[in-house]
Amino acid sequence: MIEKAWGRPVTELEKAATRHPVEDPLLRAAMHSRGYLTVVSNSVAVHQERLHTLTRPGHVPAFYDLDRITESASALRTAHAESNTALQAIRHVVDARELALQTQGGRAAERVKAATARSTHAPRPPGLPAERPAPPTAAAPAASAANRL
């Protein structure tokens, strides 16, 4: 989901999130949530394996195993809920990024128009009389917001 939203592999995004956290705070939040999701998913796997071991077919649990089964089941439910919460947080961050890009799309188009209009008013070369207009300069294509990330 994160790779699709940012259009780059996760390994690149992890490096970018740690090197330039201020440039894309949504990426940093998504990567932080992804790290937490990884930890919680491992916890889910551990509790699930423990619960399967304690309740395997043909095994009669001892009296003291009943508390361990209950604790493992409770911990599994908690870890599963935390995993779902982390996944939902990543979804919210990705949705917020898409909304921000849509919102900036209108502003970015206005900025490109304004920059293009300003670029036609090039600074006056030294020695050119004030009555004579400055020669127009070619406007360079503006880099899109996606290329800057």
mmCIF file of N, CA and C in Angstrom:
data_model
loop_
_atom_site.group_PDB
_atom_site.id
_atom_site.type_symbol
_atom_site.label_atom_id
_atom_site.label_comp_id
_atom_site.label_asym_id
_atom_site.label_seq_id
_atom_site.Cartn_x
_atom_site.Cartn_y
_atom_site.Cartn_z
ATOM 1 N N MET A 1 0.828 -1.185 0.000
ATOM 2 C CA MET A 1 0.000 0.000 0.000
ATOM 3 C C MET A 1 0.882 1.263 0.000
ATOM 4 N N ILE A 2 1.935 1.251 0.792
ATOM 5 C CA ILE A 2 2.831 2.401 0.871
ATOM 6 C C ILE A 2 3.617 2.540 -0.433
ATOM 7 N N GLU A 3 4.093 1.413 -0.952
ATOM 8 C CA GLU A 3 4.830 1.448 -2.218
ATOM 9 C C GLU A 3 3.965 2.009 -3.337
ATOM 10 N N LYS A 4 2.725 1.613 -3.366
ATOM 11 C CA LYS A 4 1.808 2.072 -4.412
ATOM 12 C C LYS A 4 1.542 3.570 -4.279
ATOM 13 N N ALA A 5 1.376 4.042 -3.059
ATOM 14 C CA ALA A 5 1.064 5.460 -2.845
ATOM 15 C C ALA A 5 2.239 6.365 -3.204
ATOM 16 N N TRP A 6 3.459 5.957 -2.841
ATOM 17 C CA TRP A 6 4.624 6.800 -3.103
ATOM 18 C C TRP A 6 5.321 6.440 -4.414
ATOM 19 N N GLY A 7 4.997 5.287 -4.975
ATOM 20 C CA GLY A 7 5.553 4.898 -6.257
ATOM 21 C C GLY A 7 7.016 4.498 -6.227
ATOM 22 N N ARG A 8 7.513 4.085 -5.077
ATOM 23 C CA ARG A 8 8.902 3.648 -4.940
ATOM 24 C C ARG A 8 8.943 2.442 -4.017
ATOM 25 N N PRO A 9 10.011 1.634 -4.088
ATOM 26 C CA PRO A 9 10.141 0.478 -3.184
ATOM 27 C C PRO A 9 10.285 0.929 -1.731
ATOM 28 N N VAL A 10 9.868 0.060 -0.828
ATOM 29 C CA VAL A 10 9.884 0.385 0.598
ATOM 30 C C VAL A 10 11.302 0.659 1.094
ATOM 31 N N THR A 11 12.284 -0.046 0.565
ATOM 32 C CA THR A 11 13.659 0.177 1.026
ATOM 33 C C THR A 11 14.109 1.606 0.736
ATOM 34 N N GLU A 12 13.758 2.124 -0.440
ATOM 35 C CA GLU A 12 14.083 3.516 -0.764
ATOM 36 C C GLU A 12 13.319 4.474 0.143
ATOM 37 N N LEU A 13 12.061 4.154 0.380
ATOM 38 C CA LEU A 13 11.231 5.026 1.208
ATOM 39 C C LEU A 13 11.727 5.059 2.649
ATOM 40 N N GLU A 14 12.208 3.924 3.159
ATOM 41 C CA GLU A 14 12.754 3.897 4.519
ATOM 42 C C GLU A 14 13.963 4.817 4.634
ATOM 43 N N LYS A 15 14.828 4.763 3.636
ATOM 44 C CA LYS A 15 16.008 5.629 3.646
ATOM 45 C C LYS A 15 15.609 7.093 3.548
ATOM 46 N N ALA A 16 14.645 7.389 2.678
ATOM 47 C CA ALA A 16 14.203 8.776 2.507
ATOM 48 C C ALA A 16 13.527 9.302 3.770
ATOM 49 N N ALA A 17 12.790 8.452 4.454
ATOM 50 C CA ALA A 17 12.084 8.884 5.667
ATOM 51 C C ALA A 17 13.059 9.199 6.790
ATOM 52 N N THR A 18 14.181 8.493 6.855
ATOM 53 C CA THR A 18 15.147 8.764 7.925
ATOM 54 C C THR A 18 16.081 9.907 7.571
ATOM 55 N N ARG A 19 16.421 10.039 6.274
ATOM 56 C CA ARG A 19 17.343 11.106 5.866
ATOM 57 C C ARG A 19 16.667 12.468 5.794
ATOM 58 N N HIS A 20 15.450 12.516 5.291
ATOM 59 C CA HIS A 20 14.752 13.781 5.079
ATOM 60 C C HIS A 20 13.370 13.743 5.739
ATOM 61 N N PRO A 21 13.304 13.671 7.080
ATOM 62 C CA PRO A 21 11.992 13.545 7.727
ATOM 63 C C PRO A 21 11.122 14.784 7.573
ATOM 64 N N VAL A 22 11.713 15.944 7.403
ATOM 65 C CA VAL A 22 10.935 17.175 7.336
ATOM 66 C C VAL A 22 10.316 17.355 5.953
ATOM 67 N N GLU A 23 10.973 16.840 4.919
ATOM 68 C CA GLU A 23 10.469 17.025 3.563
ATOM 69 C C GLU A 23 9.140 16.326 3.340
ATOM 70 N N ASP A 24 8.942 15.143 3.900
ATOM 71 C CA ASP A 24 7.690 14.419 3.723
ATOM 72 C C ASP A 24 7.269 13.790 5.052
ATOM 73 N N PRO A 25 6.599 14.568 5.900
ATOM 74 C CA PRO A 25 6.208 14.028 7.204
ATOM 75 C C PRO A 25 5.204 12.885 7.100
ATOM 76 N N LEU A 26 4.397 12.862 6.028
ATOM 77 C CA LEU A 26 3.446 11.765 5.866
ATOM 78 C C LEU A 26 4.182 10.453 5.588
ATOM 79 N N LEU A 27 5.269 10.526 4.844
ATOM 80 C CA LEU A 27 6.072 9.332 4.597
ATOM 81 C C LEU A 27 6.667 8.841 5.905
ATOM 82 N N ARG A 28 7.172 9.747 6.704
ATOM 83 C CA ARG A 28 7.750 9.356 8.000
ATOM 84 C C ARG A 28 6.696 8.699 8.882
ATOM 85 N N ALA A 29 5.490 9.252 8.905
ATOM 86 C CA ALA A 29 4.416 8.657 9.708
ATOM 87 C C ALA A 29 4.040 7.277 9.182
ATOM 88 N N ALA A 30 3.964 7.140 7.873
ATOM 89 C CA ALA A 30 3.619 5.845 7.283
ATOM 90 C C ALA A 30 4.696 4.801 7.592
ATOM 91 N N MET A 31 5.949 5.187 7.492
ATOM 92 C CA MET A 31 7.036 4.248 7.753
ATOM 93 C C MET A 31 7.113 3.886 9.244
ATOM 94 N N HIS A 32 6.810 4.848 10.104
ATOM 95 C CA HIS A 32 6.777 4.570 11.543
ATOM 96 C C HIS A 32 5.664 3.568 11.847
ATOM 97 N N SER A 33 4.493 3.791 11.270
ATOM 98 C CA SER A 33 3.371 2.869 11.475
ATOM 99 C C SER A 33 3.685 1.500 10.879
ATOM 100 N N ARG A 34 4.390 1.473 9.753
ATOM 101 C CA ARG A 34 4.766 0.205 9.131
ATOM 102 C C ARG A 34 5.714 -0.575 10.036
ATOM 103 N N GLY A 35 6.666 0.118 10.655
ATOM 104 C CA GLY A 35 7.572 -0.541 11.590
ATOM 105 C C GLY A 35 6.831 -1.124 12.783
ATOM 106 N N TYR A 36 5.876 -0.367 13.300
ATOM 107 C CA TYR A 36 5.069 -0.851 14.419
ATOM 108 C C TYR A 36 4.224 -2.044 13.979
ATOM 109 N N LEU A 37 3.684 -1.983 12.770
ATOM 110 C CA LEU A 37 2.881 -3.083 12.243
ATOM 111 C C LEU A 37 3.721 -4.354 12.131
ATOM 112 N N THR A 38 4.965 -4.222 11.729
ATOM 113 C CA THR A 38 5.857 -5.376 11.630
ATOM 114 C C THR A 38 6.079 -6.020 12.994
ATOM 115 N N VAL A 39 6.323 -5.207 14.001
ATOM 116 C CA VAL A 39 6.540 -5.720 15.359
ATOM 117 C C VAL A 39 5.290 -6.411 15.877
ATOM 118 N N VAL A 40 4.146 -5.783 15.680
ATOM 119 C CA VAL A 40 2.892 -6.350 16.189
ATOM 120 C C VAL A 40 2.529 -7.617 15.421
ATOM 121 N N SER A 41 2.806 -7.654 14.131
ATOM 122 C CA SER A 41 2.524 -8.869 13.351
ATOM 123 C C SER A 41 3.371 -10.042 13.839
ATOM 124 N N ASN A 42 4.621 -9.763 14.189
ATOM 125 C CA ASN A 42 5.461 -10.815 14.767
ATOM 126 C C ASN A 42 4.903 -11.279 16.102
ATOM 127 N N SER A 43 4.395 -10.352 16.883
ATOM 128 C CA SER A 43 3.786 -10.696 18.167
ATOM 129 C C SER A 43 2.543 -11.566 17.955
ATOM 130 N N VAL A 44 1.758 -11.245 16.956
ATOM 131 C CA VAL A 44 0.578 -12.058 16.638
ATOM 132 C C VAL A 44 1.006 -13.475 16.302
ATOM 133 N N ALA A 45 2.042 -13.609 15.483
ATOM 134 C CA ALA A 45 2.513 -14.941 15.090
ATOM 135 C C ALA A 45 3.005 -15.740 16.301
ATOM 136 N N VAL A 46 3.715 -15.093 17.201
ATOM 137 C CA VAL A 46 4.231 -15.781 18.387
ATOM 138 C C VAL A 46 3.090 -16.246 19.276
ATOM 139 N N HIS A 47 2.134 -15.372 19.553
ATOM 140 C CA HIS A 47 1.003 -15.745 20.422
ATOM 141 C C HIS A 47 0.139 -16.810 19.762
ATOM 142 N N GLN A 48 -0.020 -16.734 18.460
ATOM 143 C CA GLN A 48 -0.805 -17.733 17.748
ATOM 144 C C GLN A 48 -0.127 -19.101 17.818
ATOM 145 N N GLU A 49 1.180 -19.120 17.622
ATOM 146 C CA GLU A 49 1.926 -20.383 17.697
ATOM 147 C C GLU A 49 1.851 -20.966 19.104
ATOM 148 N N ARG A 50 1.991 -20.121 20.118
ATOM 149 C CA ARG A 50 1.906 -20.589 21.509
ATOM 150 C C ARG A 50 0.532 -21.171 21.793
ATOM 151 N N LEU A 51 -0.497 -20.499 21.315
ATOM 152 C CA LEU A 51 -1.866 -20.978 21.536
ATOM 153 C C LEU A 51 -2.111 -22.294 20.800
ATOM 154 N N HIS A 52 -1.588 -22.430 19.599
ATOM 155 C CA HIS A 52 -1.740 -23.685 18.853
ATOM 156 C C HIS A 52 -0.993 -24.828 19.545
ATOM 157 N N THR A 53 0.159 -24.511 20.105
ATOM 158 C CA THR A 53 0.924 -25.535 20.811
ATOM 159 C C THR A 53 0.183 -26.003 22.056
ATOM 160 N N LEU A 54 -0.396 -25.087 22.785
ATOM 161 C CA LEU A 54 -1.110 -25.442 24.017
ATOM 162 C C LEU A 54 -2.436 -26.140 23.762
ATOM 163 N N THR A 55 -2.996 -25.947 22.576
ATOM 164 C CA THR A 55 -4.315 -26.524 22.285
ATOM 165 C C THR A 55 -4.262 -27.496 21.101
ATOM 166 N N ARG A 56 -3.102 -28.117 20.876
ATOM 167 C CA ARG A 56 -2.975 -29.021 19.731
ATOM 168 C C ARG A 56 -3.901 -30.233 19.915
ATOM 169 N N PRO A 57 -4.318 -30.817 18.793
ATOM 170 C CA PRO A 57 -5.215 -31.992 18.872
ATOM 171 C C PRO A 57 -4.533 -33.163 19.594
ATOM 172 N N GLY A 58 -5.287 -33.842 20.401
ATOM 173 C CA GLY A 58 -4.773 -34.998 21.132
ATOM 174 C C GLY A 58 -4.051 -34.639 22.412
ATOM 175 N N HIS A 59 -3.879 -33.366 22.689
ATOM 176 C CA HIS A 59 -3.181 -32.932 23.898
ATOM 177 C C HIS A 59 -4.204 -32.508 24.942
ATOM 178 N N VAL A 60 -4.093 -33.081 26.112
ATOM 179 C CA VAL A 60 -4.973 -32.706 27.211
ATOM 180 C C VAL A 60 -4.206 -31.717 28.073
ATOM 181 N N PRO A 61 -4.688 -30.466 28.134
ATOM 182 C CA PRO A 61 -3.937 -29.470 28.908
ATOM 183 C C PRO A 61 -4.006 -29.757 30.407
ATOM 184 N N ALA A 62 -2.904 -29.508 31.064
ATOM 185 C CA ALA A 62 -2.856 -29.641 32.516
ATOM 186 C C ALA A 62 -3.549 -28.434 33.143
ATOM 187 N N PHE A 63 -3.799 -28.535 34.431
ATOM 188 C CA PHE A 63 -4.499 -27.458 35.131
ATOM 189 C C PHE A 63 -3.756 -26.136 34.997
ATOM 190 N N TYR A 64 -2.435 -26.157 35.149
ATOM 191 C CA TYR A 64 -1.646 -24.931 35.064
ATOM 192 C C TYR A 64 -1.585 -24.395 33.626
ATOM 193 N N ASP A 65 -1.888 -25.232 32.622
ATOM 194 C CA ASP A 65 -1.903 -24.777 31.239
ATOM 195 C C ASP A 65 -3.119 -23.906 30.928
ATOM 196 N N LEU A 66 -4.176 -24.064 31.716
ATOM 197 C CA LEU A 66 -5.392 -23.290 31.443
ATOM 198 C C LEU A 66 -5.144 -21.787 31.557
ATOM 199 N N ASP A 67 -4.358 -21.370 32.545
ATOM 200 C CA ASP A 67 -4.018 -19.947 32.677
ATOM 201 C C ASP A 67 -3.169 -19.477 31.497
ATOM 202 N N ARG A 68 -2.232 -20.321 31.076
ATOM 203 C CA ARG A 68 -1.393 -19.949 29.932
ATOM 204 C C ARG A 68 -2.210 -19.853 28.654
ATOM 205 N N ILE A 69 -3.176 -20.748 28.494
ATOM 206 C CA ILE A 69 -4.049 -20.688 27.314
ATOM 207 C C ILE A 69 -4.855 -19.400 27.321
ATOM 208 N N THR A 70 -5.419 -19.062 28.484
ATOM 209 C CA THR A 70 -6.216 -17.842 28.601
ATOM 210 C C THR A 70 -5.362 -16.604 28.348
ATOM 211 N N GLU A 71 -4.171 -16.557 28.918
ATOM 212 C CA GLU A 71 -3.271 -15.420 28.717
ATOM 213 C C GLU A 71 -2.840 -15.305 27.256
ATOM 214 N N SER A 72 -2.532 -16.428 26.630
ATOM 215 C CA SER A 72 -2.121 -16.404 25.225
ATOM 216 C C SER A 72 -3.265 -15.951 24.319
ATOM 217 N N ALA A 73 -4.466 -16.410 24.612
ATOM 218 C CA ALA A 73 -5.629 -16.006 23.815
ATOM 219 C C ALA A 73 -5.894 -14.511 23.970
ATOM 220 N N SER A 74 -5.771 -14.029 25.193
ATOM 221 C CA SER A 74 -5.977 -12.601 25.442
ATOM 222 C C SER A 74 -4.898 -11.769 24.760
ATOM 223 N N ALA A 75 -3.653 -12.204 24.867
ATOM 224 C CA ALA A 75 -2.554 -11.486 24.223
ATOM 225 C C ALA A 75 -2.695 -11.524 22.701
ATOM 226 N N LEU A 76 -3.185 -12.640 22.162
ATOM 227 C CA LEU A 76 -3.401 -12.746 20.722
ATOM 228 C C LEU A 76 -4.479 -11.770 20.268
ATOM 229 N N ARG A 77 -5.556 -11.675 21.002
ATOM 230 C CA ARG A 77 -6.624 -10.714 20.657
ATOM 231 C C ARG A 77 -6.107 -9.283 20.705
ATOM 232 N N THR A 78 -5.334 -8.968 21.724
ATOM 233 C CA THR A 78 -4.789 -7.616 21.858
ATOM 234 C C THR A 78 -3.823 -7.294 20.715
ATOM 235 N N ALA A 79 -2.925 -8.225 20.409
ATOM 236 C CA ALA A 79 -1.965 -7.999 19.332
ATOM 237 C C ALA A 79 -2.670 -7.897 17.987
ATOM 238 N N HIS A 80 -3.703 -8.690 17.785
ATOM 239 C CA HIS A 80 -4.460 -8.624 16.532
ATOM 240 C C HIS A 80 -5.164 -7.271 16.401
ATOM 241 N N ALA A 81 -5.740 -6.776 17.489
ATOM 242 C CA ALA A 81 -6.392 -5.461 17.459
ATOM 243 C C ALA A 81 -5.370 -4.353 17.195
ATOM 244 N N GLU A 82 -4.184 -4.443 17.810
ATOM 245 C CA GLU A 82 -3.135 -3.450 17.566
ATOM 246 C C GLU A 82 -2.661 -3.501 16.116
ATOM 247 N N SER A 83 -2.593 -4.700 15.559
ATOM 248 C CA SER A 83 -2.197 -4.850 14.159
ATOM 249 C C SER A 83 -3.210 -4.181 13.235
ATOM 250 N N ASN A 84 -4.483 -4.403 13.509
ATOM 251 C CA ASN A 84 -5.529 -3.752 12.701
ATOM 252 C C ASN A 84 -5.487 -2.238 12.838
ATOM 253 N N THR A 85 -5.197 -1.764 14.038
ATOM 254 C CA THR A 85 -5.103 -0.317 14.264
ATOM 255 C C THR A 85 -3.932 0.284 13.495
ATOM 256 N N ALA A 86 -2.787 -0.392 13.494
ATOM 257 C CA ALA A 86 -1.625 0.101 12.752
ATOM 258 C C ALA A 86 -1.902 0.098 11.255
ATOM 259 N N LEU A 87 -2.566 -0.925 10.767
ATOM 260 C CA LEU A 87 -2.909 -0.986 9.346
ATOM 261 C C LEU A 87 -3.877 0.132 8.977
ATOM 262 N N GLN A 88 -4.825 0.389 9.847
ATOM 263 C CA GLN A 88 -5.770 1.487 9.605
ATOM 264 C C GLN A 88 -5.053 2.834 9.638
ATOM 265 N N ALA A 89 -4.073 2.987 10.512
ATOM 266 C CA ALA A 89 -3.299 4.236 10.566
ATOM 267 C C ALA A 89 -2.545 4.457 9.256
ATOM 268 N N ILE A 90 -1.984 3.392 8.704
ATOM 269 C CA ILE A 90 -1.287 3.515 7.419
ATOM 270 C C ILE A 90 -2.278 3.916 6.334
ATOM 271 N N ARG A 91 -3.464 3.324 6.342
ATOM 272 C CA ARG A 91 -4.483 3.691 5.354
ATOM 273 C C ARG A 91 -4.840 5.170 5.461
ATOM 274 N N HIS A 92 -4.973 5.654 6.696
ATOM 275 C CA HIS A 92 -5.317 7.064 6.895
ATOM 276 C C HIS A 92 -4.203 7.984 6.393
ATOM 277 N N VAL A 93 -2.959 7.608 6.623
ATOM 278 C CA VAL A 93 -1.835 8.425 6.160
ATOM 279 C C VAL A 93 -1.791 8.452 4.633
ATOM 280 N N VAL A 94 -2.004 7.293 4.005
ATOM 281 C CA VAL A 94 -2.007 7.230 2.540
ATOM 282 C C VAL A 94 -3.163 8.064 1.983
ATOM 283 N N ASP A 95 -4.335 7.955 2.608
ATOM 284 C CA ASP A 95 -5.478 8.770 2.167
ATOM 285 C C ASP A 95 -5.200 10.253 2.342
ATOM 286 N N ALA A 96 -4.558 10.619 3.455
ATOM 287 C CA ALA A 96 -4.229 12.028 3.687
ATOM 288 C C ALA A 96 -3.237 12.533 2.644
ATOM 289 N N ARG A 97 -2.287 11.697 2.246
ATOM 290 C CA ARG A 97 -1.326 12.093 1.218
ATOM 291 C C ARG A 97 -2.024 12.308 -0.119
ATOM 292 N N GLU A 98 -2.915 11.380 -0.481
ATOM 293 C CA GLU A 98 -3.642 11.527 -1.742
ATOM 294 C C GLU A 98 -4.487 12.794 -1.744
ATOM 295 N N LEU A 99 -5.140 13.082 -0.624
ATOM 296 C CA LEU A 99 -5.945 14.290 -0.520
ATOM 297 C C LEU A 99 -5.076 15.535 -0.604
ATOM 298 N N ALA A 100 -3.910 15.488 0.042
ATOM 299 C CA ALA A 100 -2.994 16.636 -0.013
ATOM 300 C C ALA A 100 -2.490 16.865 -1.431
ATOM 301 N N LEU A 101 -2.198 15.785 -2.149
ATOM 302 C CA LEU A 101 -1.737 15.930 -3.531
ATOM 303 C C LEU A 101 -2.840 16.492 -4.424
ATOM 304 N N GLN A 102 -4.078 16.072 -4.186
ATOM 305 C CA GLN A 102 -5.198 16.612 -4.964
ATOM 306 C C GLN A 102 -5.393 18.088 -4.674
ATOM 307 N N THR A 103 -5.274 18.449 -3.407
ATOM 308 C CA THR A 103 -5.436 19.842 -3.014
ATOM 309 C C THR A 103 -4.313 20.686 -3.577
ATOM 310 N N GLN A 104 -3.087 20.176 -3.535
ATOM 311 C CA GLN A 104 -1.947 20.919 -4.060
ATOM 312 C C GLN A 104 -1.971 20.990 -5.570
ATOM 313 N N GLY A 105 -2.665 20.060 -6.222
ATOM 314 C CA GLY A 105 -2.723 20.058 -7.675
ATOM 315 C C GLY A 105 -3.266 21.364 -8.206
ATOM 316 N N GLY A 106 -4.305 21.899 -7.588
ATOM 317 C CA GLY A 106 -4.854 23.186 -8.010
ATOM 318 C C GLY A 106 -3.890 24.320 -7.745
ATOM 319 N N ARG A 107 -3.277 24.307 -6.567
ATOM 320 C CA ARG A 107 -2.319 25.352 -6.218
ATOM 321 C C ARG A 107 -1.058 25.249 -7.069
ATOM 322 N N ALA A 108 -0.637 24.042 -7.359
ATOM 323 C CA ALA A 108 0.577 23.854 -8.151
ATOM 324 C C ALA A 108 0.373 24.396 -9.561
ATOM 325 N N ALA A 109 -0.805 24.177 -10.105
ATOM 326 C CA ALA A 109 -1.071 24.696 -11.450
ATOM 327 C C ALA A 109 -1.039 26.224 -11.438
ATOM 328 N N GLU A 110 -1.597 26.839 -10.385
ATOM 329 C CA GLU A 110 -1.569 28.297 -10.276
ATOM 330 C C GLU A 110 -0.134 28.798 -10.112
ATOM 331 N N ARG A 111 0.676 28.078 -9.358
ATOM 332 C CA ARG A 111 2.070 28.477 -9.152
ATOM 333 C C ARG A 111 2.859 28.410 -10.459
ATOM 334 N N VAL A 112 2.596 27.380 -11.253
ATOM 335 C CA VAL A 112 3.303 27.257 -12.532
ATOM 336 C C VAL A 112 2.927 28.425 -13.440
ATOM 337 N N LYS A 113 1.633 28.774 -13.472
ATOM 338 C CA LYS A 113 1.204 29.911 -14.291
ATOM 339 C C LYS A 113 1.864 31.200 -13.813
ATOM 340 N N ALA A 114 1.900 31.402 -12.502
ATOM 341 C CA ALA A 114 2.502 32.623 -11.956
ATOM 342 C C ALA A 114 4.003 32.657 -12.236
ATOM 343 N N ALA A 115 4.675 31.525 -12.094
ATOM 344 C CA ALA A 115 6.108 31.477 -12.359
ATOM 345 C C ALA A 115 6.399 31.720 -13.830
ATOM 346 N N THR A 116 5.553 31.190 -14.695
ATOM 347 C CA THR A 116 5.734 31.410 -16.123
ATOM 348 C C THR A 116 5.532 32.877 -16.461
ATOM 349 N N ALA A 117 4.538 33.492 -15.846
ATOM 350 C CA ALA A 117 4.280 34.914 -16.097
ATOM 351 C C ALA A 117 5.447 35.758 -15.590
ATOM 352 N N ARG A 118 6.012 35.403 -14.435
ATOM 353 C CA ARG A 118 7.145 36.156 -13.896
ATOM 354 C C ARG A 118 8.391 35.962 -14.742
ATOM 355 N N SER A 119 8.546 34.785 -15.319
ATOM 356 C CA SER A 119 9.763 34.527 -16.085
ATOM 357 C C SER A 119 9.805 35.337 -17.372
ATOM 358 N N THR A 120 8.658 35.805 -17.856
ATOM 359 C CA THR A 120 8.674 36.648 -19.055
ATOM 360 C C THR A 120 9.171 38.045 -18.728
ATOM 361 N N HIS A 121 9.120 38.407 -17.461
ATOM 362 C CA HIS A 121 9.639 39.700 -17.016
ATOM 363 C C HIS A 121 11.053 39.494 -16.500
ATOM 364 N N ALA A 122 11.941 39.260 -17.405
ATOM 365 C CA ALA A 122 13.322 38.973 -17.036
ATOM 366 C C ALA A 122 13.991 40.221 -16.489
ATOM 367 N N PRO A 123 15.001 40.054 -15.659
ATOM 368 C CA PRO A 123 15.721 41.225 -15.170
ATOM 369 C C PRO A 123 16.391 41.956 -16.333
ATOM 370 N N ARG A 124 16.417 43.240 -16.216
ATOM 371 C CA ARG A 124 16.967 44.090 -17.274
ATOM 372 C C ARG A 124 18.483 43.965 -17.298
ATOM 373 N N PRO A 125 19.026 43.653 -18.470
ATOM 374 C CA PRO A 125 20.491 43.590 -18.570
ATOM 375 C C PRO A 125 21.102 44.961 -18.317
ATOM 376 N N PRO A 126 22.297 45.016 -17.737
ATOM 377 C CA PRO A 126 22.920 46.312 -17.465
ATOM 378 C C PRO A 126 23.203 47.069 -18.769
ATOM 379 N N GLY A 127 22.965 48.358 -18.726
ATOM 380 C CA GLY A 127 23.235 49.209 -19.871
ATOM 381 C C GLY A 127 22.060 49.339 -20.824
ATOM 382 N N LEU A 128 20.946 48.629 -20.578
ATOM 383 C CA LEU A 128 19.777 48.722 -21.449
ATOM 384 C C LEU A 128 18.926 49.897 -20.980
ATOM 385 N N PRO A 129 18.511 50.792 -21.878
ATOM 386 C CA PRO A 129 17.707 51.937 -21.456
ATOM 387 C C PRO A 129 16.369 51.491 -20.859
ATOM 388 N N ALA A 130 15.833 52.297 -19.948
ATOM 389 C CA ALA A 130 14.594 51.967 -19.261
ATOM 390 C C ALA A 130 13.404 51.924 -20.211
ATOM 391 N N GLU A 131 13.430 52.693 -21.297
ATOM 392 C CA GLU A 131 12.303 52.716 -22.217
ATOM 393 C C GLU A 131 12.191 51.432 -23.029
ATOM 394 N N ARG A 132 13.311 50.803 -23.243
ATOM 395 C CA ARG A 132 13.329 49.610 -24.079
ATOM 396 C C ARG A 132 13.045 48.373 -23.214
ATOM 397 N N PRO A 133 12.058 47.537 -23.591
ATOM 398 C CA PRO A 133 11.742 46.353 -22.772
ATOM 399 C C PRO A 133 12.850 45.309 -22.856
ATOM 400 N N ALA A 134 12.949 44.553 -21.785
ATOM 401 C CA ALA A 134 13.947 43.487 -21.724
ATOM 402 C C ALA A 134 13.507 42.343 -22.617
ATOM 403 N N PRO A 135 14.447 41.660 -23.225
ATOM 404 C CA PRO A 135 14.068 40.525 -24.068
ATOM 405 C C PRO A 135 13.494 39.396 -23.223
ATOM 406 N N PRO A 136 12.418 38.743 -23.687
ATOM 407 C CA PRO A 136 11.826 37.656 -22.893
ATOM 408 C C PRO A 136 12.765 36.448 -22.841
ATOM 409 N N THR A 137 12.714 35.773 -21.707
ATOM 410 C CA THR A 137 13.523 34.566 -21.555
ATOM 411 C C THR A 137 12.609 33.368 -21.666
ATOM 412 N N ALA A 138 13.158 32.261 -22.088
ATOM 413 C CA ALA A 138 12.356 31.035 -22.222
ATOM 414 C C ALA A 138 12.073 30.487 -20.836
ATOM 415 N N ALA A 139 10.830 30.130 -20.628
ATOM 416 C CA ALA A 139 10.434 29.563 -19.333
ATOM 417 C C ALA A 139 10.794 28.089 -19.310
ATOM 418 N N ALA A 140 11.498 27.692 -18.265
ATOM 419 C CA ALA A 140 11.860 26.283 -18.107
ATOM 420 C C ALA A 140 10.658 25.537 -17.549
ATOM 421 N N PRO A 141 10.448 24.305 -17.948
ATOM 422 C CA PRO A 141 9.308 23.551 -17.401
ATOM 423 C C PRO A 141 9.504 23.323 -15.902
ATOM 424 N N ALA A 142 8.433 23.540 -15.161
ATOM 425 C CA ALA A 142 8.495 23.383 -13.714
ATOM 426 C C ALA A 142 8.463 21.905 -13.370
ATOM 427 N N ALA A 143 9.237 21.517 -12.370
ATOM 428 C CA ALA A 143 9.238 20.126 -11.916
ATOM 429 C C ALA A 143 7.956 19.879 -11.139
ATOM 430 N N SER A 144 7.308 18.766 -11.389
ATOM 431 C CA SER A 144 6.066 18.456 -10.687
ATOM 432 C C SER A 144 6.370 18.106 -9.247
ATOM 433 N N ALA A 145 5.331 18.161 -8.406
ATOM 434 C CA ALA A 145 5.497 17.865 -6.986
ATOM 435 C C ALA A 145 5.914 16.417 -6.786
ATOM 436 N N ALA A 146 5.473 15.519 -7.650
ATOM 437 C CA ALA A 146 5.813 14.116 -7.508
ATOM 438 C C ALA A 146 7.299 13.874 -7.740
ATOM 439 N N ASN A 147 7.938 14.681 -8.615
ATOM 440 C CA ASN A 147 9.355 14.502 -8.886
ATOM 441 C C ASN A 147 10.230 15.002 -7.743
ATOM 442 N N ARG A 148 9.707 15.904 -6.938
ATOM 443 C CA ARG A 148 10.484 16.451 -5.830
ATOM 444 C C ARG A 148 10.521 15.514 -4.648
ATOM 445 N N LEU A 149 9.578 14.615 -4.535
ATOM 446 C CA LEU A 149 9.533 13.701 -3.392
ATOM 447 C C LEU A 149 10.531 12.666 -3.596
#
